[in-house]
Amino acid sequence: MNVAEAFKTMSYGTAPESSSNVEAWLKEHKAGFKMFINGEWVAASKSFDTKNPANGKVLGKVSQASAADIDKAVKAARAAQPAWAALSGHQRAKHLYAIARILQKYSRSLAVLETMDNGKPIRESRDIDLPKAIRHFYHHAGWAQLLDTELPNQEAVGVVGQIIPWNFPLLMAAWKIAPALAAGNCVVLKPAEFTSLSALMFAELLEQSGLPAGVVNIVTGDGVAGQALVDHEDVNKIAFTGSTDVGRMIKSRTAGSGKKLTLELGGKSPFIVFDDADLDSAVEGLVDAIWFNQGQVCCAGSRLLVQEGIAETLLAKVKVRMSKLRIGDPLDKSIDMGAIIDERQKKRIEALVKQGVAEGATLWQPENACPSEGCFYPPTLLTDVEASNVVASTEIFGPVLSVLTFRTQKEAIDLANNTRYGLASSVWSENINRALDVAPQIKAGVVWVNSTNQFDAACGFGGYRESGVGREGGIEGLYEYLKPIENLAPEAEVPKPEKAKKTSPLANAEIFVDQTAKFYIGGKQCRPDNGNSLKVIAQSGDVLGSVGDGSRKDIRNAVEAAYKAEGWSKTSAHGRAQILYFIAENLSYRAAEFCQRLISSVGVSADDARQEVDLAIERLFFYAAWADKYDGAVHQPPIRGVTLAMNEAIGVMAIGCPDRSPLLAMISMLAPVIAMGNRAVLIPSERYPLLATDFYQILETSDVPAGVVNIVTGQREGLMKVLAEHQQVDGLWYHGTPLDCKAVEEASVGNLKRTWVNRGLARNWNDKTEGQGKQFLREATQVKNIWIPYGDSV
Amino acid sequence: MSAEKKNRNPAKPSAVSLKSVAVDQQSGHDDLLNPGTSFNAEWVNDIRINQSAVERRSDSLKARRSPKKNFQAAWLLKAVSCMDLTTLSGDDTPGRVKRLCAKAQHPVRTDLLKAMGAESLNITTGAVCVYHSMVETAVTALAGSGIPVAAVSTGFPACMSPMPLRLQEIEASVEAGAVEIDIVITRHFVLTENWQALYDEVLAYRKACGKAHMKTIISTGQLSTLNNIAKASMVCMMAGADFIKTSTGMEAVNATLPVSLVMVRMIRLYRELTGFKVGFKPAGGIGTAKDAINYLVMIKEELGDEWLNPEMFRFGASSLLADIERQLEHHVSGQYSAHNRHSMA
C-alpha cells in the first residue's frame, strides 16, 4: 500500500519482528537438538519435530529422552548438588545474577524463538515473558545472597525434577529454576514437548554463564519422559505446572515417597465486576484476563461475574473491544492474539464451546477475526451461561469468556467459590471497602483488585483446592525449595500391651459408675452410628474402658460439623488465642487426672506423665501466642501498590494422631491447626483414645465453638482413609507407618488435599524444635496474595 | 442513546431522554459538532475512573500497535494534518506569526511529499493557533488556504479575569476572524465539584462563540484526579464543547496518554448517551513522532477511524512538526535527518 492510500485508510499494515537471528540458530541445529545433561550436549536415540503453530512449519528435531537419559540427568544433578549447596549464598547469588544478565543480553532472540515455537504474540513474549523471567533471576539472586542469614535453619531439598507447560515456556523455566538454585538445589527440567526450544537456547546461555555442570539439566520429551522423572527414586521434589489431571496423577505416583510437591494446576478463575467499577478499565482487564496468550493461561479470568444492573452495558463494551482485537501472525508487532498451540487444543476448545452452546449458552464472536491459514481461534463470548453449564465449570484453556450475572456481593462470592478450582480471581470495584471485603472471601491463591494477570518474583502465586499445592515467588515460594534441618529417625514401635485381663474397669476402686466415652461431633457427645465399641486396653493389660468404633457415617457427620463451623475461620486471631489459652487453663485444672490417665494407659512414670501434661499446656500457650502473630507479608512488586500475602486457614483438616506421647502429640497437632483458623476432625491414637475422649470435656468447658474440633475414635487407618477420600476435607496431617502414609496420600488425590505425613519417622514431641514451630504453622495455612494497585492523583 | 442507557444503579432511572436533548439545542449552528444537552448530574456522578488501570492501558497501547514503513509515513502525515501549529508567547510579533502561517501551509518539504507520492494529499496543518491580538495577522496570512485560525481566549491560560471580559474576548476574536476558540475554564469549579457552575460558564462561552467551534481546555494538570478530569470533560460536552482539550501548554504537566485516554473515553460515552460527536485535542508535551503515533493509535483503538481527521482530532503542539519532518525524510532517504534541513515554523 502506498503512502497516500495508507493515509486514507489509516490501517496498520504489517510490522514483522525480525527472525533472522533465530532462523540462523535453528539452522545451526538442523541436525537435531540434543539435551543438556551434566554440562554436556547429549543426543537421544529418538526425536520428534517441533512446529510453529502459526504456520505449521517445522522448526527442528527435538530429542525424546528415555528413562536412561532421565536417570543420567538425575545422577548428574545428584552429583553436583552437594558442592552447589556448599557454595556460600553470595557465590550462588553471583551465578544467578549472571544468568539474569545473560538472559537480558539475548532477550530479543529468546522472545522471537518463544513466539515462533509457541505462537504467542511477540508483544507478549518481548514485554511480559522475557522481562518477568529475567526479574525472577534477579530477585532470586537476592534470596541466594540472604539465605544463610535469613533462613539459617533451612536446607536445600536436594534434586528437583521440574516439568513445565507450553503456555509460558521460558517464564515457567525461570519460575522453576531460579528459586531452586537460590536454595541450593540442582534440577532436571523438562519443558513441554510442544515448546522445548527456548529452554534449549537458555541451556546454551547457562553454559556460557559458567554455571557448574549438573546444576541445571534440561531433558526434552513427552509425558513418558516426564513420568520417568516423576517416578525416579532419587528425586527429592517434583515441581509441576500443568493440568489438574496430570497433577493428580503426579500426587498419586509420588504418594508416600516423601517427594516434596509443588503443583500449579488448572483454574476457572472468576473475574468479578461490581456496579461501582470503572467499566472501561474492567473491559481492558478482560482483554488481559482471557485474551492474553489466546486464553491459554492457567489463571485466565475465564468466568466473568457481572452485577445484573450493568451487565448489558458492560457486555456491549466488551463486544466493541473484542472487535478491535487483531489476530494473526504472532511475529507481527501489531497483533493482539496469536496462534493456538496445536490443532488438538483448538479442537478441544471448539468441542467445549459447542457443548456450552448446546447447554444453552449464546455464542458471540467478532466477524472475520482470524486468518484463514494457521491454528487460530477467535475471541469468544458466551452469554446466558448458567452455573450448571459445562463452560461455567470446565477449564477451556482458550480465548473463551463465560458470562454469569449476580445480584449481591454475597452472591458474587458464592458464585466465585462455586468451583473445584481456586487459582486466581479479579475484583473490580471503586469502593475499597467492598474490594477488600471480597478479596479474603474468595477461595483462590491470588486476588487481583482492579487488575488481572499480574505476576512478580516477589509475590507468591499458586492455587487453593484443585488448582494446586505450594507457591511460586516470594518467600512463600522459596520455602517450597527448602526443608527444615532436622534428622528424624524411624519411629520405634510402641510395645504391644500385655494380654487383656478379664477385669472390669469397675474393679478399679476409684471408678464407681460406668464411663462411656463417646465421639465429640458438632459440640455434642454422640454415640457411634453403628452401635459398636472397642475395648481400650492399658499397657499392663488392664481393660480401661471402651470407646466408639467409628465408621464412615461418623466421619461424614464430623466433617459436616467441621464444614459448618466456618465462623471459626473468620473469628479474630485474638479470639482464637483466647480460646486456646482457656483450653490450657482448663487442662491445668485437671492435670492430675490426665497424669493418671497417662500412667494407667501408657504405663509411663508419674514424672514423665507430669512432664507430658505440662508440655501439652505449654504447647497450647505456644500456639495461642502464635495465633495473632503469624503475620503474612506485604510484598513489593514493581507497581504503585502493594501485594498482601495473607496466611489463611486451609479449611477442614483431618488429623491422625500417633500413639507415642498420645496427649502431647494430639495437642501438638491440634493446637496449630485450630490456632490458624482451621476446623479439625481428629482421629486419636488407636491405642490410647481415652486421652482424647477425656479431652473433649475440656473443649466443652473452654468455649470452643461447636464443630471446630471433632473427635472420632476407632480404627485409625480405616477412618483416615475415609477422611482422605472425603472431598470436603481440605487438608490432612497424619502420623503413621510409611505404608499407611502412602495409602493416605494416595487416597487424598481426589480433591488434591494438602497432606503432611511423617512417613514413619519419629518426631520428638518433647523437643521444642521438632515438636512445635513455624513449620506447623506453614503446614496449617495457605498463602493468598492480594494485589492492590492504588493511586488517585495526577 | 440516552434512552437506552443502562444505569449503573437500576434504582436511578435516567433523567434525560433523547427528546429533551433535542429541545436543548442552543442555537442553529448547523456545522457545530455538538449542540450540547441540559445539565445532567447523573452523567457526572456515575463516572468511575481507576487510575492504575488507565495507566496500564496507556502503557500497553504504546506497545500493541506499530505502523511501519509506508504506514508510518502515512500516520505521520496524518499527525501533521491534525496539528494546531501554535505560538502562544508574550513576544509573538506579526513577523513570527506570518512565518508560522507559511509553515502551516507547507508543513512538509515538497520534495519529500513527492518522493512519498503524497503530493495529492495537499497536506497542511489543521489550524494555526494564536492569541487574540495575532488573529488578524494570521487570518490575513492564511487567506485562501482554507486553514482555520484558532484563538486562545477567556483569560488564557489562568481564567482569572472577569467573566464579562472573557466573553468579550471570545466575541472579539470571532469578530477578528477566528473560527475556533480555545477557551479555558475556572479550575476551582472542578476542584470544588461545582459542576453546575462549570456548566453555566461553558454554556455562556458557547453562546459567545456563535458559529465558531469551541475547544474547551480543562487544564488536566491542575485538576488533581482522573475522576475530576473525566467529570469536567463530561460537563463541558454537555455545555456544548465541540472539542475537549487537555491543557494550555502552560501547566507543569500537560497532555499525557492516561489523561487523554480518560477524556477520549468520555467522548465515547457522551456519544453513546447523546449521539453527538465531540473532538479531542491533546496539547503540550507532545514532542516526538513516536508520541504522535501513540496518540493516533489511541484514538483509532478507543474512538475509531471516524475521529482520525482534523475535524475530530487535533494536536496542540509547537515542536512536534520538526521531529515529524525529520522522520519523514528518514523514511524517504533511509538516512537520519537534521533540524536545519527543514524550514523553521
Short mmCIF file of C-alpha atoms in Angstrom, two decimals, chain A residues 368-743:
data_model
loop_
_atom_site.label_atom_id
_atom_site.label_comp_id
_atom_site.label_asym_id
_atom_site.label_seq_id
_atom_site.Cartn_x
_atom_site.Cartn_y
_atom_site.Cartn_z
CA ASN A 368 -13.59 -12.18 10.18
CA ALA A 369 -11.37 -12.19 13.20
CA CYS A 370 -8.93 -14.92 12.21
CA PRO A 371 -6.57 -15.53 9.31
CA SER A 372 -7.74 -18.35 7.08
CA GLU A 373 -4.47 -20.29 7.45
CA GLY A 374 -2.81 -21.49 10.64
CA CYS A 375 -4.07 -22.67 14.01
CA PHE A 376 -6.18 -19.73 15.19
CA TYR A 377 -9.34 -19.43 17.26
CA PRO A 378 -11.30 -16.18 17.59
CA PRO A 379 -12.01 -14.34 20.81
CA THR A 380 -15.28 -15.75 22.04
CA LEU A 381 -18.03 -14.53 24.35
CA LEU A 382 -20.54 -16.94 25.84
CA THR A 383 -23.53 -15.34 27.50
CA ASP A 384 -26.65 -16.90 29.03
CA VAL A 385 -24.31 -19.26 30.85
CA GLU A 386 -25.89 -20.85 33.90
CA ALA A 387 -23.72 -22.21 36.69
CA SER A 388 -24.59 -25.74 35.55
CA ASN A 389 -23.27 -25.20 32.02
CA VAL A 390 -20.05 -27.04 31.18
CA VAL A 391 -18.41 -23.77 30.16
CA ALA A 392 -19.04 -22.36 33.65
CA SER A 393 -17.05 -25.09 35.35
CA THR A 394 -14.61 -26.70 32.91
CA GLU A 395 -11.29 -25.14 32.10
CA ILE A 396 -11.30 -24.44 28.35
CA PHE A 397 -7.74 -23.09 28.05
CA GLY A 398 -8.66 -20.92 25.12
CA PRO A 399 -9.91 -17.40 24.38
CA VAL A 400 -13.42 -18.11 25.61
CA LEU A 401 -15.18 -15.97 28.20
CA SER A 402 -18.24 -17.33 30.01
CA VAL A 403 -20.55 -14.72 31.49
CA LEU A 404 -22.71 -15.12 34.58
CA THR A 405 -24.58 -12.43 36.46
CA PHE A 406 -25.10 -11.85 40.17
CA ARG A 407 -27.33 -9.66 42.30
CA THR A 408 -25.41 -9.03 45.51
CA GLN A 409 -21.90 -9.16 46.87
CA LYS A 410 -22.74 -12.33 48.71
CA GLU A 411 -24.00 -14.00 45.55
CA ALA A 412 -20.87 -12.89 43.70
CA ILE A 413 -18.69 -14.58 46.31
CA ASP A 414 -20.82 -17.73 46.30
CA LEU A 415 -20.60 -17.98 42.51
CA ALA A 416 -16.88 -17.23 42.57
CA ASN A 417 -16.32 -20.09 45.01
CA ASN A 418 -18.66 -22.48 43.23
CA THR A 419 -15.79 -24.32 41.57
CA ARG A 420 -13.34 -27.11 42.26
CA TYR A 421 -10.54 -24.76 41.40
CA GLY A 422 -9.07 -21.85 43.31
CA LEU A 423 -6.18 -20.35 41.43
CA ALA A 424 -6.87 -16.68 40.86
CA SER A 425 -9.58 -14.04 40.78
CA SER A 426 -10.16 -10.41 39.92
CA VAL A 427 -12.36 -7.99 41.80
CA TRP A 428 -13.40 -4.73 40.15
CA SER A 429 -14.91 -2.01 42.29
CA GLU A 430 -14.00 1.58 43.04
CA ASN A 431 -15.11 1.03 46.63
CA ILE A 432 -12.12 -0.06 48.68
CA ASN A 433 -14.40 -1.34 51.44
CA ARG A 434 -16.06 -3.71 49.07
CA ALA A 435 -12.91 -4.86 47.28
CA LEU A 436 -11.04 -5.58 50.50
CA ASP A 437 -14.06 -7.31 52.00
CA VAL A 438 -14.49 -9.58 49.00
CA ALA A 439 -10.82 -10.48 48.49
CA PRO A 440 -10.37 -12.63 51.62
CA GLN A 441 -13.65 -14.42 50.99
CA ILE A 442 -12.65 -15.76 47.60
CA LYS A 443 -11.11 -19.17 47.78
CA ALA A 444 -8.17 -18.56 45.50
CA GLY A 445 -4.44 -18.18 45.91
CA VAL A 446 -4.35 -14.85 44.11
CA VAL A 447 -6.79 -11.96 44.11
CA TRP A 448 -6.19 -9.03 41.82
CA VAL A 449 -8.06 -5.92 42.85
CA ASN A 450 -8.90 -3.78 39.81
CA SER A 451 -6.31 -5.61 37.77
CA THR A 452 -5.60 -9.05 36.44
CA ASN A 453 -2.79 -11.40 35.48
CA GLN A 454 -0.21 -9.51 37.48
CA PHE A 455 2.87 -11.54 38.32
CA ASP A 456 6.10 -10.77 40.05
CA ALA A 457 9.01 -12.67 41.52
CA ALA A 458 8.41 -11.03 44.90
CA CYS A 459 4.83 -12.30 45.16
CA GLY A 460 3.53 -15.78 45.73
CA PHE A 461 1.47 -17.47 43.05
CA GLY A 462 -0.40 -20.73 43.40
CA GLY A 463 -3.75 -22.28 44.00
CA TYR A 464 -6.27 -23.34 46.56
CA ARG A 465 -8.25 -26.54 46.17
CA GLU A 466 -7.66 -28.45 42.92
CA SER A 467 -5.60 -25.63 41.46
CA GLY A 468 -2.57 -26.93 43.22
CA VAL A 469 -0.32 -27.01 46.21
CA GLY A 470 2.59 -24.78 47.07
CA ARG A 471 3.51 -21.33 45.88
CA GLU A 472 5.97 -19.89 43.40
CA GLY A 473 7.51 -16.49 44.00
CA GLY A 474 8.08 -14.58 47.20
CA ILE A 475 9.37 -16.13 50.38
CA GLU A 476 6.40 -18.49 50.34
CA GLY A 477 7.73 -19.86 47.05
CA LEU A 478 11.26 -20.12 48.38
CA TYR A 479 10.12 -22.36 51.23
CA GLU A 480 8.96 -24.86 48.62
CA TYR A 481 12.62 -25.48 47.77
CA LEU A 482 13.79 -25.73 51.37
CA LYS A 483 13.30 -28.11 54.24
CA PRO A 484 13.96 -27.66 57.95
CA ILE A 485 17.26 -29.07 59.09
CA GLU A 486 16.07 -31.98 61.24
CA ASN A 487 17.13 -35.57 61.47
CA LEU A 488 14.14 -37.71 62.28
CA ALA A 489 14.83 -41.38 62.97
CA PRO A 490 12.33 -44.10 62.12
CA GLU A 491 9.58 -44.43 64.68
CA ALA A 492 10.16 -47.30 67.14
CA GLU A 493 7.08 -49.41 67.53
CA VAL A 494 5.14 -48.90 70.73
CA PRO A 495 5.37 -52.21 72.60
CA LYS A 496 2.25 -54.33 72.47
CA PRO A 497 0.23 -54.35 75.68
CA GLU A 498 0.00 -57.34 77.90
CA LYS A 499 -2.80 -59.72 77.13
CA ALA A 500 -6.08 -58.17 78.12
CA LYS A 501 -7.14 -59.14 81.60
CA LYS A 502 -10.66 -60.08 82.22
CA THR A 503 -11.08 -57.49 84.92
CA SER A 504 -13.78 -54.89 84.59
CA PRO A 505 -12.90 -51.21 84.86
CA LEU A 506 -15.38 -51.16 87.72
CA ALA A 507 -12.94 -53.36 89.64
CA ASN A 508 -10.85 -50.23 89.90
CA ALA A 509 -11.73 -48.86 93.29
CA GLU A 510 -11.68 -45.27 92.08
CA ILE A 511 -14.40 -45.76 89.49
CA PHE A 512 -17.87 -46.09 90.88
CA VAL A 513 -20.02 -45.51 87.80
CA ASP A 514 -19.63 -46.80 84.28
CA GLN A 515 -17.96 -44.27 82.00
CA THR A 516 -18.98 -44.31 78.35
CA ALA A 517 -16.57 -42.42 76.12
CA LYS A 518 -18.41 -41.08 73.09
CA PHE A 519 -17.50 -39.20 69.97
CA TYR A 520 -17.42 -35.46 70.04
CA ILE A 521 -19.10 -34.09 66.91
CA GLY A 522 -20.52 -30.63 66.34
CA GLY A 523 -20.04 -29.74 70.00
CA LYS A 524 -22.04 -32.71 71.21
CA GLN A 525 -21.15 -36.08 72.60
CA CYS A 526 -22.66 -38.76 70.42
CA ARG A 527 -22.70 -42.50 70.09
CA PRO A 528 -21.30 -44.44 67.14
CA ASP A 529 -23.68 -44.71 64.23
CA ASN A 530 -23.08 -48.46 64.02
CA GLY A 531 -23.54 -49.01 67.76
CA ASN A 532 -20.18 -50.76 68.10
CA SER A 533 -17.48 -50.24 70.66
CA LEU A 534 -13.81 -51.13 71.00
CA LYS A 535 -12.15 -52.17 74.27
CA VAL A 536 -9.36 -49.96 75.49
CA ILE A 537 -6.53 -51.97 76.99
CA ALA A 538 -3.74 -50.50 79.05
CA GLN A 539 -0.11 -51.38 78.53
CA SER A 540 -0.50 -53.51 81.63
CA GLY A 541 -3.33 -55.47 80.09
CA ASP A 542 -5.94 -53.84 82.28
CA VAL A 543 -9.17 -53.09 80.47
CA LEU A 544 -9.61 -49.38 80.95
CA GLY A 545 -12.95 -49.00 79.27
CA SER A 546 -14.30 -48.77 75.77
CA VAL A 547 -14.64 -46.23 73.03
CA GLY A 548 -16.87 -45.96 69.99
CA ASP A 549 -15.80 -47.86 66.90
CA GLY A 550 -16.17 -45.05 64.37
CA SER A 551 -17.48 -45.69 60.89
CA ARG A 552 -17.83 -43.86 57.59
CA LYS A 553 -21.05 -42.27 58.75
CA ASP A 554 -19.48 -40.87 61.89
CA ILE A 555 -16.73 -39.35 59.73
CA ARG A 556 -19.38 -37.94 57.42
CA ASN A 557 -21.11 -36.31 60.39
CA ALA A 558 -17.85 -34.99 61.83
CA VAL A 559 -16.78 -33.44 58.51
CA GLU A 560 -20.20 -31.90 58.07
CA ALA A 561 -19.95 -30.35 61.53
CA ALA A 562 -16.45 -29.05 60.79
CA TYR A 563 -17.58 -27.64 57.46
CA LYS A 564 -20.43 -25.77 59.10
CA ALA A 565 -18.16 -24.29 61.76
CA GLU A 566 -16.89 -21.86 59.13
CA GLY A 567 -17.30 -18.98 61.56
CA TRP A 568 -14.14 -20.15 63.33
CA SER A 569 -12.05 -19.29 60.28
CA LYS A 570 -13.46 -15.78 60.40
CA THR A 571 -13.07 -15.32 64.17
CA SER A 572 -10.39 -12.82 65.07
CA ALA A 573 -6.96 -14.24 65.76
CA HIS A 574 -7.16 -12.71 69.22
CA GLY A 575 -10.41 -14.56 69.81
CA ARG A 576 -8.85 -17.86 68.76
CA ALA A 577 -5.88 -17.21 71.04
CA GLN A 578 -8.24 -16.63 73.97
CA ILE A 579 -9.90 -19.98 73.38
CA LEU A 580 -6.54 -21.77 73.23
CA TYR A 581 -5.47 -20.15 76.48
CA PHE A 582 -8.74 -21.20 78.03
CA ILE A 583 -8.19 -24.80 76.91
CA ALA A 584 -4.75 -24.67 78.53
CA GLU A 585 -6.22 -23.25 81.71
CA ASN A 586 -8.86 -25.96 81.94
CA LEU A 587 -6.31 -28.66 81.16
CA SER A 588 -4.19 -27.40 84.02
CA TYR A 589 -7.20 -27.67 86.36
CA ARG A 590 -7.40 -31.34 85.51
CA ALA A 591 -3.71 -32.02 85.11
CA ALA A 592 -3.68 -34.67 87.81
CA GLU A 593 -6.45 -36.59 86.14
CA PHE A 594 -4.64 -36.58 82.77
CA CYS A 595 -1.42 -37.66 84.50
CA GLN A 596 -3.27 -40.55 85.98
CA ARG A 597 -4.73 -41.47 82.60
CA LEU A 598 -1.25 -41.42 81.04
CA ILE A 599 0.14 -43.58 83.80
CA SER A 600 -2.66 -46.10 83.63
CA SER A 601 -2.89 -46.23 79.82
CA VAL A 602 0.66 -45.85 78.59
CA GLY A 603 2.38 -47.04 81.70
CA VAL A 604 4.73 -44.07 81.94
CA SER A 605 6.21 -42.88 85.22
CA ALA A 606 4.49 -40.20 87.23
CA ASP A 607 7.27 -37.76 86.37
CA ASP A 608 7.01 -38.47 82.65
CA ALA A 609 3.25 -38.15 82.81
CA ARG A 610 3.52 -34.83 84.59
CA GLN A 611 6.04 -33.61 82.02
CA GLU A 612 3.76 -34.59 79.13
CA VAL A 613 0.80 -32.76 80.63
CA ASP A 614 2.91 -29.70 81.41
CA LEU A 615 4.28 -29.65 77.87
CA ALA A 616 0.78 -30.03 76.48
CA ILE A 617 -0.28 -26.96 78.44
CA GLU A 618 2.79 -25.08 77.30
CA ARG A 619 2.13 -26.07 73.67
CA LEU A 620 -1.36 -24.66 73.90
CA PHE A 621 0.21 -21.44 75.16
CA PHE A 622 2.73 -21.59 72.33
CA TYR A 623 0.08 -21.70 69.60
CA ALA A 624 -2.20 -19.29 71.46
CA ALA A 625 0.77 -16.94 71.34
CA TRP A 626 1.24 -17.51 67.60
CA ALA A 627 -2.45 -17.21 66.74
CA ASP A 628 -2.29 -13.45 66.30
CA LYS A 629 1.36 -13.24 65.32
CA TYR A 630 1.77 -15.49 62.31
CA ASP A 631 1.55 -12.46 60.08
CA GLY A 632 1.63 -12.52 56.37
CA ALA A 633 3.77 -10.13 54.41
CA VAL A 634 3.46 -7.02 52.35
CA HIS A 635 5.28 -7.84 49.14
CA GLN A 636 6.66 -5.10 46.96
CA PRO A 637 6.14 -5.79 43.28
CA PRO A 638 7.27 -3.11 40.86
CA ILE A 639 3.90 -1.38 40.67
CA ARG A 640 2.38 1.54 42.52
CA GLY A 641 0.60 -0.63 45.02
CA VAL A 642 1.12 -3.47 47.41
CA THR A 643 0.58 -7.18 47.45
CA LEU A 644 -0.72 -8.52 50.72
CA ALA A 645 0.39 -12.08 51.37
CA MET A 646 -2.15 -13.31 53.86
CA ASN A 647 -1.84 -16.58 55.73
CA GLU A 648 -5.27 -18.12 55.55
CA ALA A 649 -6.72 -21.24 57.07
CA ILE A 650 -6.85 -24.27 54.80
CA GLY A 651 -10.38 -25.14 55.92
CA VAL A 652 -11.45 -28.53 57.20
CA MET A 653 -8.45 -30.56 58.30
CA ALA A 654 -8.18 -34.19 59.24
CA ILE A 655 -5.63 -35.14 61.90
CA GLY A 656 -4.44 -38.69 62.50
CA CYS A 657 -2.55 -38.80 65.82
CA PRO A 658 0.30 -41.13 66.69
CA ASP A 659 0.42 -43.50 69.65
CA ARG A 660 3.59 -42.19 71.21
CA SER A 661 3.12 -39.29 73.63
CA PRO A 662 -0.62 -39.58 72.95
CA LEU A 663 -1.68 -36.43 74.77
CA LEU A 664 1.22 -34.20 73.76
CA ALA A 665 1.22 -35.36 70.13
CA MET A 666 -2.51 -34.77 69.86
CA ILE A 667 -2.24 -31.25 71.30
CA SER A 668 0.85 -30.53 69.18
CA MET A 669 -1.12 -31.30 66.03
CA LEU A 670 -4.49 -29.90 67.05
CA ALA A 671 -3.35 -26.59 68.52
CA PRO A 672 -1.62 -25.13 65.43
CA VAL A 673 -4.44 -26.34 63.20
CA ILE A 674 -7.16 -24.53 65.14
CA ALA A 675 -4.95 -21.59 66.05
CA MET A 676 -4.67 -20.81 62.35
CA GLY A 677 -8.44 -20.95 61.96
CA ASN A 678 -8.95 -24.43 60.60
CA ARG A 679 -11.64 -26.77 61.84
CA ALA A 680 -10.45 -30.25 62.74
CA VAL A 681 -11.66 -33.80 62.57
CA LEU A 682 -9.30 -35.63 64.87
CA ILE A 683 -8.69 -39.36 64.98
CA PRO A 684 -6.82 -40.01 68.22
CA SER A 685 -4.25 -42.67 68.92
CA GLU A 686 -5.97 -46.01 68.47
CA ARG A 687 -4.12 -47.42 71.45
CA TYR A 688 -4.81 -44.58 73.88
CA PRO A 689 -8.07 -42.98 72.78
CA LEU A 690 -9.29 -42.19 76.31
CA LEU A 691 -6.93 -39.21 76.49
CA ALA A 692 -8.87 -37.73 73.58
CA THR A 693 -12.27 -38.58 74.97
CA ASP A 694 -11.27 -37.10 78.33
CA PHE A 695 -10.08 -34.05 76.40
CA TYR A 696 -13.44 -33.23 74.84
CA GLN A 697 -14.76 -32.43 78.29
CA ILE A 698 -12.10 -29.74 78.41
CA LEU A 699 -13.14 -28.49 74.98
CA GLU A 700 -16.71 -28.32 76.22
CA THR A 701 -15.75 -26.12 79.14
CA SER A 702 -13.43 -23.87 77.13
CA ASP A 703 -15.96 -22.10 74.88
CA VAL A 704 -14.67 -23.90 71.77
CA PRO A 705 -17.46 -23.33 69.25
CA ALA A 706 -19.33 -26.40 68.10
CA GLY A 707 -17.74 -28.17 65.17
CA VAL A 708 -14.28 -26.60 65.49
CA VAL A 709 -12.86 -29.79 66.98
CA ASN A 710 -14.50 -33.12 66.25
CA ILE A 711 -13.18 -36.36 67.67
CA VAL A 712 -13.97 -39.78 66.29
CA THR A 713 -12.32 -42.82 67.87
CA GLY A 714 -11.88 -46.21 66.30
CA GLN A 715 -9.69 -47.99 63.81
CA ARG A 716 -7.48 -45.13 62.88
CA GLU A 717 -6.15 -46.15 59.45
CA GLY A 718 -9.59 -47.03 58.14
CA LEU A 719 -11.02 -43.74 59.39
CA MET A 720 -8.11 -41.76 57.93
CA LYS A 721 -8.75 -43.33 54.55
CA VAL A 722 -12.37 -42.16 54.65
CA LEU A 723 -11.16 -38.69 55.58
CA ALA A 724 -8.51 -38.72 52.86
CA GLU A 725 -11.15 -39.57 50.28
CA HIS A 726 -13.66 -37.05 51.60
CA GLN A 727 -14.00 -34.19 49.10
CA GLN A 728 -14.97 -31.68 51.78
CA VAL A 729 -11.73 -32.18 53.70
CA ASP A 730 -9.12 -29.67 52.58
CA GLY A 731 -6.03 -30.78 54.42
CA LEU A 732 -4.73 -33.80 56.25
CA TRP A 733 -1.96 -34.43 58.79
CA TYR A 734 -1.09 -37.96 59.59
CA HIS A 735 1.49 -39.82 61.61
CA GLY A 736 1.79 -43.49 60.80
CA THR A 737 3.83 -46.17 59.13
CA PRO A 738 5.36 -45.49 55.70
CA LEU A 739 2.84 -47.81 54.11
CA ASP A 740 -0.12 -46.17 55.78
CA CYS A 741 1.21 -42.73 54.87
CA LYS A 742 1.37 -43.80 51.25
CA ALA A 743 -2.18 -45.10 51.38
#
